[in-house]
Coordinates of C-alpha atoms and ligand atoms in Angstrom, one line a residue:
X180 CA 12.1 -28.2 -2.5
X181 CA 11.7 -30.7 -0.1
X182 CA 7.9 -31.2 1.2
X183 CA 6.3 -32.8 4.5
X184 CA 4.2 -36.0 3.7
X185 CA 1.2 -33.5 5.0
X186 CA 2.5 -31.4 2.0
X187 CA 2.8 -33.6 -0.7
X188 CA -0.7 -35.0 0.4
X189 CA -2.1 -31.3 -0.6
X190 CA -0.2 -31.4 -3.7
X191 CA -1.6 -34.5 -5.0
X192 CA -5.2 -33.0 -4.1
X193 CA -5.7 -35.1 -1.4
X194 CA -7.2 -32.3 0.9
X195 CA -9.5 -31.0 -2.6
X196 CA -8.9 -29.2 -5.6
X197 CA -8.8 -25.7 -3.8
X198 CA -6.0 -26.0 -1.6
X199 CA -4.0 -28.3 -4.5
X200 CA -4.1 -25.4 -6.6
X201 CA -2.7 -22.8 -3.7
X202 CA 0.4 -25.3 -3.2
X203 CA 1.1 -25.9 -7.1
X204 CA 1.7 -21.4 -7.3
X205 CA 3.8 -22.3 -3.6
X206 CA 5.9 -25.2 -4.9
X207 CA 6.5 -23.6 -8.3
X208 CA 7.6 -19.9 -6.4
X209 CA 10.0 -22.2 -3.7
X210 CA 11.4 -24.4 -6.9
X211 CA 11.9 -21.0 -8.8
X212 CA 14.3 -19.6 -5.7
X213 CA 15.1 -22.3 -4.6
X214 CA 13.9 -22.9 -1.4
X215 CA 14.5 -25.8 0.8
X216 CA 11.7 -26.2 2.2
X217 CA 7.9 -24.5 3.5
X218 CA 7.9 -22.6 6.4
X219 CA 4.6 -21.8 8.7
X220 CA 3.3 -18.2 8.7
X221 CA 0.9 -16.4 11.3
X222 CA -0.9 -14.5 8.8
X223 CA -0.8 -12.9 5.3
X224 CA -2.2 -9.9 3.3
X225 CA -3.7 -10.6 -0.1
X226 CA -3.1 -7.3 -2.2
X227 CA -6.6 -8.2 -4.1
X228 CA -7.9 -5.8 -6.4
X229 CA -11.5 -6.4 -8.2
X230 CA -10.2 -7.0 -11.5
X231 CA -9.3 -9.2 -13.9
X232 CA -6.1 -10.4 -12.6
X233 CA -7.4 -11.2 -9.1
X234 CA -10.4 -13.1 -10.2
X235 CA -9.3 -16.1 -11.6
X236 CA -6.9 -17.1 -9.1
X237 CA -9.6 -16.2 -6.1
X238 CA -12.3 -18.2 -8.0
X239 CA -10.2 -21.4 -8.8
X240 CA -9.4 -21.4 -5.1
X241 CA -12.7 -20.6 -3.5
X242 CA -14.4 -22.7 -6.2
X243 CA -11.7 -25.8 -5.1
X244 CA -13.5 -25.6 -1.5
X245 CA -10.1 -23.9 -0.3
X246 CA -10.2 -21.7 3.2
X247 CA -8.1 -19.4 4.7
X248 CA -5.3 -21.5 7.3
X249 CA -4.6 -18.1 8.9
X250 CA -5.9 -14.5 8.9
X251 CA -5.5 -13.0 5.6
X252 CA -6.5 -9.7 4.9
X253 CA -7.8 -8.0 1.9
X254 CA -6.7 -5.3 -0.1
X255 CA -9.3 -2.3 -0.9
X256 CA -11.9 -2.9 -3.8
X257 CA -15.1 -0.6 -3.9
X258 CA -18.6 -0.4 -2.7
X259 CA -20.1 -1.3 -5.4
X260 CA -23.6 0.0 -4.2
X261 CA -22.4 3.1 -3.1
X262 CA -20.7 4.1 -6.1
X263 CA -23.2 2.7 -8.3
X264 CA -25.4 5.4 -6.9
X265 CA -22.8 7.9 -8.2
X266 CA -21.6 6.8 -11.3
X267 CA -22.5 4.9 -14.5
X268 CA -19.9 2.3 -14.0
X269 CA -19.3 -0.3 -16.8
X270 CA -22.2 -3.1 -15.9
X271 CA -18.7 -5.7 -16.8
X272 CA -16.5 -3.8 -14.3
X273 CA -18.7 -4.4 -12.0
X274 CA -19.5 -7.6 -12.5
X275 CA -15.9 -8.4 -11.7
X276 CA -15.4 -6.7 -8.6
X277 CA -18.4 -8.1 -6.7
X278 CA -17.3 -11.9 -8.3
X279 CA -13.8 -11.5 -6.4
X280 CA -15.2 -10.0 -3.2
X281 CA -17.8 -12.7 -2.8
X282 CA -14.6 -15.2 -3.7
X283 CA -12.3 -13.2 -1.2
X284 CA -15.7 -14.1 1.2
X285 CA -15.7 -17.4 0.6
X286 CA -12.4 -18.8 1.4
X287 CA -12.9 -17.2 4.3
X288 CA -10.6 -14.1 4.3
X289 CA -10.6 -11.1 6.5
X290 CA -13.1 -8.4 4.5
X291 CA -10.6 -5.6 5.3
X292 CA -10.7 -4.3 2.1
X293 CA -7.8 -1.8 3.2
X294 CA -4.1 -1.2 2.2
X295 CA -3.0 -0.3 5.9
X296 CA -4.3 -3.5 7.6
X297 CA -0.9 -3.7 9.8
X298 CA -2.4 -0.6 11.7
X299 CA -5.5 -2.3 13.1
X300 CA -7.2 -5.3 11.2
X301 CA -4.3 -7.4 10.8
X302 CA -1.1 -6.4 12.9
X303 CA 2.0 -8.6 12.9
X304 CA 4.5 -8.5 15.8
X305 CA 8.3 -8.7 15.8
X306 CA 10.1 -11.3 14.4
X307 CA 6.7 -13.4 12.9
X308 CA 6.6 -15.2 9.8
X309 CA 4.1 -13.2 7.6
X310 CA 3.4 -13.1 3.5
X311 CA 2.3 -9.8 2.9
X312 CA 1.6 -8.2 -0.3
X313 CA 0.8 -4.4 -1.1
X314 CA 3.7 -1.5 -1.6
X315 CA 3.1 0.0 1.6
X316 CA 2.4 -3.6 3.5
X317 CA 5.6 -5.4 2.8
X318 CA 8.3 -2.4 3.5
X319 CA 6.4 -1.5 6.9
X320 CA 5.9 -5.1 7.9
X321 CA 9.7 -5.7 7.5
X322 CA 11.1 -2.4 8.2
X323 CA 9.2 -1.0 11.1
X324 CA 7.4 -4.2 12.6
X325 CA 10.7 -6.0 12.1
X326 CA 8.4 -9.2 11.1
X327 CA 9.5 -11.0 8.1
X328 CA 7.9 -11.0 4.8
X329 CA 8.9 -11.5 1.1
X330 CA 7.6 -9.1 -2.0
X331 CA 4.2 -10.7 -2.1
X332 CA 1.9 -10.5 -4.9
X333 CA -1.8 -11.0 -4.1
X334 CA -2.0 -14.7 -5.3
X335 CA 1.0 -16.1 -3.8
X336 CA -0.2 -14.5 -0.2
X337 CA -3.8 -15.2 -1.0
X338 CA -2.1 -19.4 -1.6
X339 CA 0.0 -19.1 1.3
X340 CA -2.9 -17.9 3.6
X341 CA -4.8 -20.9 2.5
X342 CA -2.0 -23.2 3.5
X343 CA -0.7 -21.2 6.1
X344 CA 3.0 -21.9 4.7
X345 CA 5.8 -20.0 2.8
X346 CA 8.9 -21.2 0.4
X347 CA 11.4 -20.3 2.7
X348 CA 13.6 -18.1 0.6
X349 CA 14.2 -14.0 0.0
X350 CA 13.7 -12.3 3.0
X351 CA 12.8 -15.1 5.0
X352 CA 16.6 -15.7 5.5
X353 CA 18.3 -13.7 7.7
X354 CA 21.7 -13.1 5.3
X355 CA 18.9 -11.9 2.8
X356 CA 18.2 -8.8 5.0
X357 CA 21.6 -7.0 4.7
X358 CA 21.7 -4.1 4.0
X359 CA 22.5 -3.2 0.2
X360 CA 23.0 1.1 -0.1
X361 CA 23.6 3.4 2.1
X362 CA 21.4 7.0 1.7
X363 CA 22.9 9.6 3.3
X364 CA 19.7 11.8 3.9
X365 CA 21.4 15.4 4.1
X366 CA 17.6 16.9 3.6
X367 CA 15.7 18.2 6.1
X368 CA 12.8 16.1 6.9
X369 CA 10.3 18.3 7.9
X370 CA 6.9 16.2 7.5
X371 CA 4.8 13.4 5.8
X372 CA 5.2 14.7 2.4
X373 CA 9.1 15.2 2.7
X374 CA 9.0 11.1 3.2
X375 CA 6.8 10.9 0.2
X376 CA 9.5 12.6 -1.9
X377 CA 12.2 10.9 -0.2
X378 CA 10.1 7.9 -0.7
X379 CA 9.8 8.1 -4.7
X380 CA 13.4 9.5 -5.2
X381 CA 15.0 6.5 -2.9
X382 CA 12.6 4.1 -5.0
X383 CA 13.9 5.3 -8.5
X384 CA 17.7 5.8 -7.7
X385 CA 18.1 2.1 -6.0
X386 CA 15.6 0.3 -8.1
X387 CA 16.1 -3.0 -6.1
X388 CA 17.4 -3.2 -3.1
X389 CA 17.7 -3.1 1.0
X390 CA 18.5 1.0 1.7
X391 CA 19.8 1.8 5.2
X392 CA 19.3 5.5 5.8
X393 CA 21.2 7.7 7.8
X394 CA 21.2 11.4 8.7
X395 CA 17.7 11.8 9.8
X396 CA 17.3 13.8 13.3
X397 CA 14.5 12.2 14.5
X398 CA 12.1 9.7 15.1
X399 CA 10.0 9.5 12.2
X400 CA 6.1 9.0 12.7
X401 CA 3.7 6.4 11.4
X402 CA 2.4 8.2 8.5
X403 CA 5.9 9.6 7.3
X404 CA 7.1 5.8 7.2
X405 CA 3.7 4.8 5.6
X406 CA 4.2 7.1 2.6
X407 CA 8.0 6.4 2.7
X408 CA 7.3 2.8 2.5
X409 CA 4.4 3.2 -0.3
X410 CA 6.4 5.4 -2.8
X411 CA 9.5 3.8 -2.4
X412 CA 8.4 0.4 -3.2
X413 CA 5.8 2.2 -6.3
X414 CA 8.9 4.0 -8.0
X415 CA 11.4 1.3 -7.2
X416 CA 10.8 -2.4 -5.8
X417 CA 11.9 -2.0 -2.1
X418 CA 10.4 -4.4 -0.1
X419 CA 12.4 -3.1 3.2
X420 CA 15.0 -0.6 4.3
X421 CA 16.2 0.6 7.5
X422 CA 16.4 3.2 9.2
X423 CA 19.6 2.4 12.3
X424 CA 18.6 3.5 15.8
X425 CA 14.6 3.7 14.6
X426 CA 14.3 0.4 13.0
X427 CA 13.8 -2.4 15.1
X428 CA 16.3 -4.9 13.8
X429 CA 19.1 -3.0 13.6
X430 CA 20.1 -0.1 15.7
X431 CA 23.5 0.9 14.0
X432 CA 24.5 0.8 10.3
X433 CA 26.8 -1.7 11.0
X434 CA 24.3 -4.0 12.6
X435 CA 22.0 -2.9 9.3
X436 CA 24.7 -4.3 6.8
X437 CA 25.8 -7.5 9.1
X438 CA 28.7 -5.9 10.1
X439 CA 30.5 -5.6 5.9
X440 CA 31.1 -1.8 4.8
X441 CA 28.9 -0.6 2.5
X442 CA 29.8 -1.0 -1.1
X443 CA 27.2 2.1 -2.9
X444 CA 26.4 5.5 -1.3
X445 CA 23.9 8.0 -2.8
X446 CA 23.4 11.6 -1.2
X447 CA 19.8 12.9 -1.3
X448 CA 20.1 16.6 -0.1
X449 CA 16.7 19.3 -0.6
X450 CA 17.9 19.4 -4.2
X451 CA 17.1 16.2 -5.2
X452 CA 13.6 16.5 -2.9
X453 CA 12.8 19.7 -5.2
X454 CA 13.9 18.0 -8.6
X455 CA 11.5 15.0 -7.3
X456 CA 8.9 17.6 -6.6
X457 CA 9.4 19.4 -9.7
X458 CA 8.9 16.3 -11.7
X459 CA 5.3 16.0 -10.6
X460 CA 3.9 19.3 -11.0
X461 CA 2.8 18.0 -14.8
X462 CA -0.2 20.5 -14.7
X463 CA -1.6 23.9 -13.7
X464 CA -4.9 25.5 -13.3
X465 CA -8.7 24.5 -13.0
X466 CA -8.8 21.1 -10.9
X467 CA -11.8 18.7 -11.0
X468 CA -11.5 16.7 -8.2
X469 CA -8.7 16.2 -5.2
X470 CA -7.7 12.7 -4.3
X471 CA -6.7 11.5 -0.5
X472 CA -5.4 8.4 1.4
X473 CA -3.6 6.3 -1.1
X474 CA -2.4 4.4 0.8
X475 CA -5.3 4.9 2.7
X476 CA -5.5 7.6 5.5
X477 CA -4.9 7.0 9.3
X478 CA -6.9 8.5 11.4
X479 CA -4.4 11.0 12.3
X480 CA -4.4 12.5 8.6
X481 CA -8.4 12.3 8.6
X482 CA -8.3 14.6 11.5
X483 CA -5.7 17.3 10.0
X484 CA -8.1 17.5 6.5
X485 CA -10.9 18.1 9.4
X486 CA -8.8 20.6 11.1
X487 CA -7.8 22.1 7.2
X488 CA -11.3 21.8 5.8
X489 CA -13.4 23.2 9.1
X490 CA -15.1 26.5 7.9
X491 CA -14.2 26.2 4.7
X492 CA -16.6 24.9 1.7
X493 CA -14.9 23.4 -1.4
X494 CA -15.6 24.9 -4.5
X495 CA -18.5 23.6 -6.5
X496 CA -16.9 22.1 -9.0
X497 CA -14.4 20.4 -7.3
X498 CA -15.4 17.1 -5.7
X499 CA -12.9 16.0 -2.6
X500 CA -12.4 12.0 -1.7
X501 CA -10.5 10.4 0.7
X502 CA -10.0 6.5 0.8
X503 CA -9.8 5.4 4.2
X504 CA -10.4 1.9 6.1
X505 CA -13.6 1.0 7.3
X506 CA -12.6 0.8 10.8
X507 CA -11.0 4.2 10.5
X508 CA -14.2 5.9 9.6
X509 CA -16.3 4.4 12.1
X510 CA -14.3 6.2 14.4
X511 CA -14.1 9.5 12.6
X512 CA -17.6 9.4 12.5
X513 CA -17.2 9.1 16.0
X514 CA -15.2 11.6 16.7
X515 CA -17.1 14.1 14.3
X516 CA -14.0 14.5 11.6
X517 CA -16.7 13.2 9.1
X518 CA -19.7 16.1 9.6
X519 CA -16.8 18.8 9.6
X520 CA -15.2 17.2 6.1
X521 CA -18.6 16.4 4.8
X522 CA -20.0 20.2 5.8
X523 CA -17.4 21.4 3.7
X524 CA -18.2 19.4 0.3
X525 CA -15.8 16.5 0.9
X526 CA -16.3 12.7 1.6
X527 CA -14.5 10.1 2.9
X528 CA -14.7 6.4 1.2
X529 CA -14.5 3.1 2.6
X530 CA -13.1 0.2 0.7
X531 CA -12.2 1.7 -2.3
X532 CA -8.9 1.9 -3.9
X533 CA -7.7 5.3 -6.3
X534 CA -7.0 2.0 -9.1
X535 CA -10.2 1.3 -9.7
X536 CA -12.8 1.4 -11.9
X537 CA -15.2 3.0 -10.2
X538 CA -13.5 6.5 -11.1
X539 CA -14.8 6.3 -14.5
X540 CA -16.3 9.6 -14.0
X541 CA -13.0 11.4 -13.6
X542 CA -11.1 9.4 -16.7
X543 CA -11.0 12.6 -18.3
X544 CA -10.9 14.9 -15.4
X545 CA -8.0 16.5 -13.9
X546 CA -7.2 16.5 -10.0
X547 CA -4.6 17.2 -7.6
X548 CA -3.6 14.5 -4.7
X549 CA -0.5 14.0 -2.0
X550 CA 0.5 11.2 -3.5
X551 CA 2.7 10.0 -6.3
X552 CA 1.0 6.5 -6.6
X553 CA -2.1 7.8 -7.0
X554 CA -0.7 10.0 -10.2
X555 CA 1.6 6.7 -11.2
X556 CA -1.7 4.7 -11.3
X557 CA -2.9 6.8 -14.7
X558 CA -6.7 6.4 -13.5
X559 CA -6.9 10.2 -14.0
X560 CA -6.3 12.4 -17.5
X561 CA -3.5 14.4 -15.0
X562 CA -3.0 14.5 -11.2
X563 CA -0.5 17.2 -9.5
X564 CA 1.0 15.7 -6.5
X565 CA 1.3 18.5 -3.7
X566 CA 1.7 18.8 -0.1
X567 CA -2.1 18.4 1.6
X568 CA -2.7 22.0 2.8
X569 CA -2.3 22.7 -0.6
X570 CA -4.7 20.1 -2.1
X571 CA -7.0 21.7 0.4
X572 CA -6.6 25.1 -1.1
X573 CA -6.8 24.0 -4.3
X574 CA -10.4 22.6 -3.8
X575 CA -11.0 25.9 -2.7
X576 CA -10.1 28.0 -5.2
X577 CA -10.9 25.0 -7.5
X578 CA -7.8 25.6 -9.0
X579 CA -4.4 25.0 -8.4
X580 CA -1.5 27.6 -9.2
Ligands
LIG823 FE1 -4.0 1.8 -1.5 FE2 -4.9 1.6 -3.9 FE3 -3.3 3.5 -3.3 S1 -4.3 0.0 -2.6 S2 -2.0 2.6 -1.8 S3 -5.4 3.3 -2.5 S4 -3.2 2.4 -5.2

């Protein structure tokens, strides 16, 4: 890959340790595909997560006098006081996830601690050069925004916010965003949850790849893409998809597929939605808990749980969370979403991720959720993924079916 004097001056360490180290992981990722050269990017999302596999990376950076070039974002950890109050979480666990959030800190990254931050802490716009990491983040970011973003994983958009460059490579490249299948979506869409079955059946039958749907009636909403974007890049790897006439970058399938015919077609009709549903009902019965807003809940969804839980008390031995940013919940607090959820037994939780250990309580525990990457995530003996109202009911009843 061919580098700028200015470049090769960071890769010999000239500008310190920190920022060496966040151009030796660029360099080797552009050499690895190939990339001619580094491009500049506006901003990036580093998909950190409190654990081992974030620290070291974060450390040897921050600890190298490195700073974020642009604004990078931050993935959702947990607060560790709060849940400390809770739980008896491992003193080592813990230990971990306040080293990388004081390292996240210190190179100077945006404390988001949120997996929606293209919503409101850190929104790119059309056609900008972003690295984004996070299964929701890169889909939306290149699907719906229309902004352009490779398949990130927290380091190498954590490195490229500190240098505020990119291997130019993947997705970056315009041939590199045709479309590869073509899903003819014969099932009715009727809300979020359809997505998030269409979502984790799209991700599993394509695997890898650029889907350009067709066949849906109408414009779909924020959320629905969300959960779309989430599950299909959980059950499969797909880092973008379009939808013609919705998606920004191309408004016909022929635009979508740069004008060739496509080659591979599946068919998802309400038979394959039910067979995808079907697959996660993998439990019956008492519940222990029910788990909201991975990816973390606008405040759109916050305000239909309100709506759901208003009157209502969750049964005592159910306990009822729901991740959400911290911007969100200042203004559901606002609003007053947060005394109706909390007068009925539930909470909501800033910062916190559904893969993390700060669940430790409910390891062996048994819970029901709306989403399939909170079950796929394992941080639960079993999770039933079901539509919300009937999450809610469940918590009710304290049991579900
Ligand atoms: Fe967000 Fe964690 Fe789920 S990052 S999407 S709450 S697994």
């Amino acid at each position: 890959m061919h580098l700028t004097k200015e470049e090769d001056r960071i890769l010999n360490g000239e500008l310190g340790a920190g920022t060496q180290k966040a151009m030796e992981l660029l360099v080797a990722i552009g050499d690895a595909y190939d990339a001619e050269k580094m491009i500049p990017i506006s901003r990036a999302h580093a998909a950190s997560s409190g654990q081992e596999g974030d620290l070291y990376f974060v450390e040897l950076l921050a600890d190298g006098g490195a700073k974020c070039k642009v604004p990078t974002s931050t993935n959702p950890v947990y607060d560790l006081n709060y849940f400390h109050k809770l739980f008896d979480i491992p003193k080592d666990e813990a230990k971990v996830a306040r080293r990388v959030m004081q390292a996240y800190k210190r190179v100077g990254a945006i404390l988001s601690w949120s997996c929606v931050p293209y919503l409101t802490e850190n929104i790119p716009l059309f056609g900008e050069t972003v690295a984004f990491s996070e299964s929701s983040a890169t889909p939306y970011v290149n699907s719906v925004i229309g902004a352009k973003t490779n398949r990130e994983a927290a380091q190498s958009a954590l490195a490229a916010g500190v240098i505020g460059k990119t291997p130019k490579y993947g997705l970056h490249i315009r041939e590199n965003r045709k479309g590869t299948i073509l899903i003819d979506v014969e099932a009715s869409l009727k809300d979020e949850f359809d997505y998030t079955l269409l979502g984790q059946y799209v991700g599993k039958a394509v695997g890898y790849g650029i889907p350009v749907l067709t066949g849906t009636t109408r414009q779909p909403q924020t959320e629905e893409l969300i959960n779309f974007c989430a599950m299909s890049n959980t059950s499969g790897a797909i880092s973008m998809f379009y939808i013609p006439g919705y998606s920004v970058e191309a408004q016909t399938v022929k635009e979508a597929f740069q004008g060739d015919i496509p080659q591979d077609k599946i068919t998802v009709t309400d038979k394959e939605l039910k067979e995808t549903y079907d697959e996660l009902q993998t439990t019956s019965g008492r519940i222990d808990f029910v788990q909201l807003g991975c990816p973390h809940y606008t405040l759109k969804q916050i305000a239909e749980v309100a709506r759901m839980l208003g009157g209502k008390k969750i049964h005592k031995d159910v306990s009822f969370w729901i991740c959400a940013s911290a911007t969100t919940k200042v203004l559901a607090d606002k609003i007053g979403y947060t005394k109706t959820i909390e007068k009925a037994g539930a909470r909501i939780v800033v910062d916190t991720c559904i893969d993390e250990p700060c669940w430790i309580a409910y390891k062996q525990k048994v819970g029901m959720t709306d989403s399939p990457k909170c079950a796929y995530y394992r941080r639960f003996k079993d999770v039933v993924v079901s539509r919300l109202e009937d999450c809610v009911d469940a918590a009710v009843k304290g049991r579900w079916r």
